[in-house]
PDB file of C-alpha atoms in Angstrom:
ATOM      1  CA  MET A   1     122.247 109.291 113.771  1.00 46.00           C
ATOM      2  CA  LYS A   2     119.478 106.818 112.799  1.00 46.00           C
ATOM      3  CA  ILE A   3     116.847 109.424 113.716  1.00 46.00           C
ATOM      4  CA  ILE A   4     118.348 111.882 111.285  1.00 43.00           C
ATOM      5  CA  SER A   5     118.415 109.363 108.583  1.00 43.00           C
ATOM      6  CA  ILE A   6     114.846 108.449 109.145  1.00 43.00           C
ATOM      7  CA  ILE A   7     113.731 112.093 109.109  1.00 43.00           C
ATOM      8  CA  LEU A   8     115.759 112.750 105.813  1.00 42.00           C
ATOM      9  CA  MET A   9     114.065 109.633 104.209  1.00 43.00           C
ATOM     10  CA  LEU A  10     110.556 110.817 105.238  1.00 42.00           C
ATOM     11  CA  ILE A  11     111.202 114.269 103.785  1.00 43.00           C
ATOM     12  CA  PHE A  12     112.581 112.580 100.597  1.00 44.00           C
ATOM     13  CA  ILE A  13     109.575 110.291 100.290  1.00 43.00           C
ATOM     14  CA  SER A  14     107.034 112.980 100.926  1.00 44.00           C
ATOM     15  CA  GLY A  15     108.697 115.318  98.456  1.00 46.00           C
ATOM     16  CA  CYS A  16     108.406 112.651  95.813  1.00 50.00           C
ATOM     17  CA  ALA A  17     104.776 112.201  96.329  1.00 56.00           C
ATOM     18  CA  THR A  18     103.815 115.775  95.818  1.00 80.00           C
ATOM     19  CA  PHE A  19     102.757 117.459  92.621  1.00 84.00           C
ATOM     20  CA  ASN A  20     104.125 120.894  91.789  1.00 87.00           C
ATOM     21  CA  PRO A  21     103.288 122.070  88.228  1.00 85.00           C
ATOM     22  CA  ALA A  22     106.252 124.412  88.192  1.00 85.00           C
ATOM     23  CA  ASP A  23     108.717 121.493  88.759  1.00 89.00           C
ATOM     24  CA  ARG A  24     109.206 120.176  85.301  1.00 88.00           C
ATOM     25  CA  GLY A  25     111.169 117.892  83.161  1.00 87.00           C
ATOM     26  CA  ILE A  26     111.722 117.480  79.434  1.00 90.00           C
ATOM     27  CA  VAL A  27     109.710 114.757  77.577  1.00 91.00           C
ATOM     28  CA  PHE A  28     109.752 114.001  73.819  1.00 92.00           C
ATOM     29  CA  VAL A  29     106.588 113.655  71.950  1.00 93.00           C
ATOM     30  CA  ASN A  30     106.752 113.223  68.103  1.00 92.00           C
ATOM     31  CA  ASP A  31     110.508 113.894  68.422  1.00 91.00           C
ATOM     32  CA  LYS A  32     109.984 117.355  69.937  1.00 93.00           C
ATOM     33  CA  PRO A  33     110.893 118.422  73.543  1.00 93.00           C
ATOM     34  CA  TYR A  34     108.197 119.638  75.884  1.00 94.00           C
ATOM     35  CA  LYS A  35     108.481 120.608  79.544  1.00 92.00           C
ATOM     36  CA  VAL A  36     105.864 118.979  81.584  1.00 93.00           C
ATOM     37  CA  PRO A  37     105.499 118.713  85.395  1.00 93.00           C
ATOM     38  CA  TYR A  38     106.849 115.616  87.169  1.00 92.00           C
ATOM     39  CA  ASN A  39     104.188 113.097  88.315  1.00 91.00           C
ATOM     40  CA  SER A  40     101.888 113.961  85.411  1.00 91.00           C
ATOM     41  CA  ARG A  41     100.417 112.184  82.426  1.00 92.00           C
ATOM     42  CA  TYR A  42     100.617 113.963  79.101  1.00 93.00           C
ATOM     43  CA  TRP A  43      99.548 113.492  75.522  1.00 92.00           C
ATOM     44  CA  TYR A  44      99.857 115.360  72.139  1.00 95.00           C
ATOM     45  CA  VAL A  45      97.086 117.777  71.423  1.00 95.00           C
ATOM     46  CA  ASP A  46      95.592 117.162  67.972  1.00 94.00           C
ATOM     47  CA  SER A  47      92.138 118.503  66.684  1.00 94.00           C
ATOM     48  CA  GLU A  48      90.140 115.816  68.570  1.00 94.00           C
ATOM     49  CA  VAL A  49      91.973 116.288  71.882  1.00 92.00           C
ATOM     50  CA  LYS A  50      91.715 120.065  71.506  1.00 93.00           C
ATOM     51  CA  LYS A  51      87.856 119.743  71.188  1.00 93.00           C
ATOM     52  CA  ASN A  52      87.664 117.639  74.355  1.00 88.00           C
ATOM     53  CA  LEU A  53      89.733 119.953  76.273  1.00 89.00           C
ATOM     54  CA  LYS A  54      87.684 122.960  75.057  1.00 90.00           C
ATOM     55  CA  ARG A  55      84.499 121.276  76.369  1.00 87.00           C
ATOM     56  CA  MET A  56      86.253 121.103  79.798  1.00 84.00           C
ATOM     57  CA  GLY A  57      87.303 124.838  79.568  1.00 86.00           C
ATOM     58  CA  ILE A  58      90.973 124.265  78.790  1.00 89.00           C
ATOM     59  CA  SER A  59      92.456 126.028  75.817  1.00 91.00           C
ATOM     60  CA  CYS A  60      95.451 124.213  74.315  1.00 93.00           C
ATOM     61  CA  LYS A  61      96.657 124.687  70.855  1.00 95.00           C
ATOM     62  CA  ILE A  62      97.238 121.946  68.213  1.00 95.00           C
ATOM     63  CA  GLY A  63     100.904 120.878  68.463  1.00 96.00           C
ATOM     64  CA  GLN A  64     101.159 121.415  72.218  1.00 95.00           C
ATOM     65  CA  VAL A  65     101.203 118.772  74.931  1.00 95.00           C
ATOM     66  CA  SER A  66      98.345 118.666  77.460  1.00 93.00           C
ATOM     67  CA  TRP A  67      99.216 117.374  80.874  1.00 93.00           C
ATOM     68  CA  VAL A  68      97.312 116.390  84.105  1.00 92.00           C
ATOM     69  CA  ASN A  69      98.512 115.490  87.539  1.00 91.00           C
ATOM     70  CA  SER A  70      98.766 111.685  87.444  1.00 89.00           C
ATOM     71  CA  LYS A  71      96.570 111.515  90.637  1.00 88.00           C
ATOM     72  CA  TYR A  72      93.659 112.695  88.468  1.00 85.00           C
ATOM     73  CA  ALA A  73      94.528 111.108  85.154  1.00 81.00           C
ATOM     74  CA  ASN A  74      91.902 108.360  85.405  1.00 78.00           C
ATOM     75  CA  ALA A  75      89.530 109.771  87.966  1.00 76.00           C
ATOM     76  CA  ASN A  76      85.857 110.157  87.243  1.00 80.00           C
ATOM     77  CA  VAL A  77      85.044 113.364  88.790  1.00 78.00           C
ATOM     78  CA  SER A  78      82.087 115.820  88.813  1.00 82.00           C
ATOM     79  CA  GLU A  79      82.073 119.104  86.900  1.00 82.00           C
ATOM     80  CA  LYS A  80      82.659 120.975  90.179  1.00 86.00           C
ATOM     81  CA  GLU A  81      85.582 118.825  91.155  1.00 86.00           C
ATOM     82  CA  ARG A  82      86.951 119.077  87.687  1.00 83.00           C
ATOM     83  CA  ASP A  83      86.775 122.799  88.012  1.00 84.00           C
ATOM     84  CA  ALA A  84      88.628 122.766  91.206  1.00 87.00           C
ATOM     85  CA  ILE A  85      91.335 120.529  89.743  1.00 86.00           C
ATOM     86  CA  ILE A  86      91.699 123.047  86.738  1.00 85.00           C
ATOM     87  CA  LYS A  87      91.824 126.026  89.054  1.00 86.00           C
ATOM     88  CA  SER A  88      94.398 124.347  91.299  1.00 88.00           C
ATOM     89  CA  GLY A  89      96.820 123.976  88.428  1.00 88.00           C
ATOM     90  CA  ASN A  90      96.630 120.201  88.047  1.00 90.00           C
ATOM     91  CA  ILE A  91      95.890 120.432  84.251  1.00 91.00           C
ATOM     92  CA  GLY A  92      97.613 122.489  81.620  1.00 91.00           C
ATOM     93  CA  CYS A  93      99.423 122.809  78.336  1.00 93.00           C
ATOM     94  CA  SER A  94     103.060 122.958  77.301  1.00 94.00           C
ATOM     95  CA  SER A  95     104.636 124.222  74.036  1.00 94.00           C
ATOM     96  CA  VAL A  96     107.595 122.891  72.323  1.00 94.00           C
ATOM     97  CA  VAL A  97     110.898 123.983  74.212  1.00 92.00           C
ATOM     98  CA  SER A  98     113.387 126.082  72.248  1.00 91.00           C
ATOM     99  CA  LYS A  99     116.977 124.880  71.876  1.00 90.00           C
ATOM    100  CA  GLU A 100     118.124 127.524  74.192  1.00 92.00           C
ATOM    101  CA  GLU A 101     115.694 126.408  76.964  1.00 89.00           C
ATOM    102  CA  MET A 102     116.634 122.794  76.281  1.00 86.00           C
ATOM    103  CA  ASN A 103     120.294 123.487  76.689  1.00 88.00           C
ATOM    104  CA  TYR A 104     119.658 125.563  79.894  1.00 89.00           C
ATOM    105  CA  HIS A 105     117.626 122.588  81.247  1.00 84.00           C
ATOM    106  CA  ILE A 106     120.408 120.120  80.465  1.00 85.00           C
ATOM    107  CA  GLU A 107     123.033 122.349  82.107  1.00 90.00           C
ATOM    108  CA  SER A 108     120.872 123.057  85.201  1.00 87.00           C
ATOM    109  CA  GLN A 109     120.317 119.249  85.575  1.00 86.00           C
ATOM    110  CA  LYS A 110     124.068 118.677  85.452  1.00 91.00           C
ATOM    111  CA  VAL A 111     124.669 121.483  88.110  1.00 91.00           C
ATOM    112  CA  GLN A 112     121.855 119.972  90.280  1.00 89.00           C
ATOM    113  CA  ALA A 113     123.515 116.440  89.998  1.00 90.00           C
ATOM    114  CA  MET A 114     126.873 117.753  91.000  1.00 91.00           C
ATOM    115  CA  GLN A 115     125.415 119.563  93.948  1.00 92.00           C
ATOM    116  CA  GLN A 116     123.596 116.461  95.063  1.00 91.00           C
ATOM    117  CA  GLN A 117     126.830 114.385  94.678  1.00 91.00           C
ATOM    118  CA  ALA A 118     128.841 116.959  96.674  1.00 89.00           C
ATOM    119  CA  ALA A 119     126.144 117.082  99.444  1.00 89.00           C
ATOM    120  CA  ALA A 120     126.180 113.329  99.625  1.00 88.00           C
ATOM    121  CA  ALA A 121     129.914 113.149  99.859  1.00 87.00           C
ATOM    122  CA  GLN A 122     129.910 115.910 102.453  1.00 88.00           C
ATOM    123  CA  SER A 123     127.156 114.004 104.405  1.00 85.00           C
ATOM    124  CA  GLN A 124     129.144 110.728 104.129  1.00 86.00           C
ATOM    125  CA  ALA A 125     132.362 112.494 105.530  1.00 81.00           C
ATOM    126  CA  ILE A 126     130.439 113.888 108.407  1.00 83.00           C
ATOM    127  CA  SER A 127     128.871 110.599 109.159  1.00 78.00           C
ATOM    128  CA  SER A 128     132.197 108.792 109.012  1.00 78.00           C
ATOM    129  CA  ALA A 129     133.743 111.374 111.295  1.00 73.00           C
ATOM    130  CA  VAL A 130     130.931 111.022 113.718  1.00 72.00           C
ATOM    131  CA  GLN A 131     131.277 107.297 113.805  1.00 73.00           C
ATOM    132  CA  ALA A 132     134.993 107.359 114.105  1.00 71.00           C
ATOM    133  CA  TYR A 133     134.905 109.893 117.095  1.00 70.00           C
ATOM    134  CA  LYS A 134     135.286 108.024 120.330  1.00 66.00           C
ATOM    135  CA  PRO A 135     135.362 110.162 123.423  1.00 65.00           C
ATOM    136  CA  ARG A 136     138.265 109.376 125.575  1.00 70.00           C
ATOM    137  CA  TYR A 137     138.790 110.022 129.259  1.00 69.00           C
ATOM    138  CA  THR A 138     141.408 109.304 131.843  1.00 72.00           C
ATOM    139  CA  GLN A 139     140.708 107.929 135.183  1.00 77.00           C
ATOM    140  CA  CYS A 140     143.377 108.113 137.852  1.00 77.00           C
ATOM    141  CA  PHE A 141     143.686 106.341 141.224  1.00 77.00           C
ATOM    142  CA  ARG A 142     146.032 107.235 144.057  1.00 78.00           C
ATOM    143  CA  THR A 143     147.076 104.415 146.270  1.00 78.00           C
ATOM    144  CA  GLY A 144     149.325 105.817 148.900  1.00 78.00           C
ATOM    145  CA  SER A 145     152.054 107.699 147.100  1.00 75.00           C
ATOM    146  CA  PHE A 146     151.479 105.773 143.910  1.00 80.00           C
ATOM    147  CA  VAL A 147     149.196 107.096 141.190  1.00 79.00           C
ATOM    148  CA  SER A 148     147.765 104.848 138.519  1.00 78.00           C
ATOM    149  CA  CYS A 149     145.962 106.366 135.436  1.00 78.00           C
ATOM    150  CA  ASN A 150     143.987 104.422 132.620  1.00 77.00           C
ATOM    151  CA  THR A 151     142.772 106.141 129.518  1.00 72.00           C
ATOM    152  CA  PHE A 152     139.506 104.810 128.038  1.00 69.00           C
TER     153      PHE A 152
END
């Protein structure tokens, strides 16, 4: 049982350390919701930020939020490395989220939380059942015509 717990913990930890630009959460910037990837740093795109991004080959519009994988947020990289980072999807832009998309995101987060709670409860029930299970066996001895049995 300990081995399974350790494996699950390692999977959980390694999953937290990865960056997936498609796995996004809602953040509020200037009181407006934007979807940005988890484990990223982000900032509002104004005219100055837009110019800097354009020099790097990234086209964001004023009013969007630009984001970068937090692993590269403060990195000094060469132009070649920067191009690789951009091509690999570690930098991007997000527009304001619509009310419908915001509501969908909130509802999907609620469903996901309920599923996680149900899975945790099921896992706890299985763990309790496994710990409560005690194999029993009966051992009998014959002494002459007398039989003696013990259950363990």
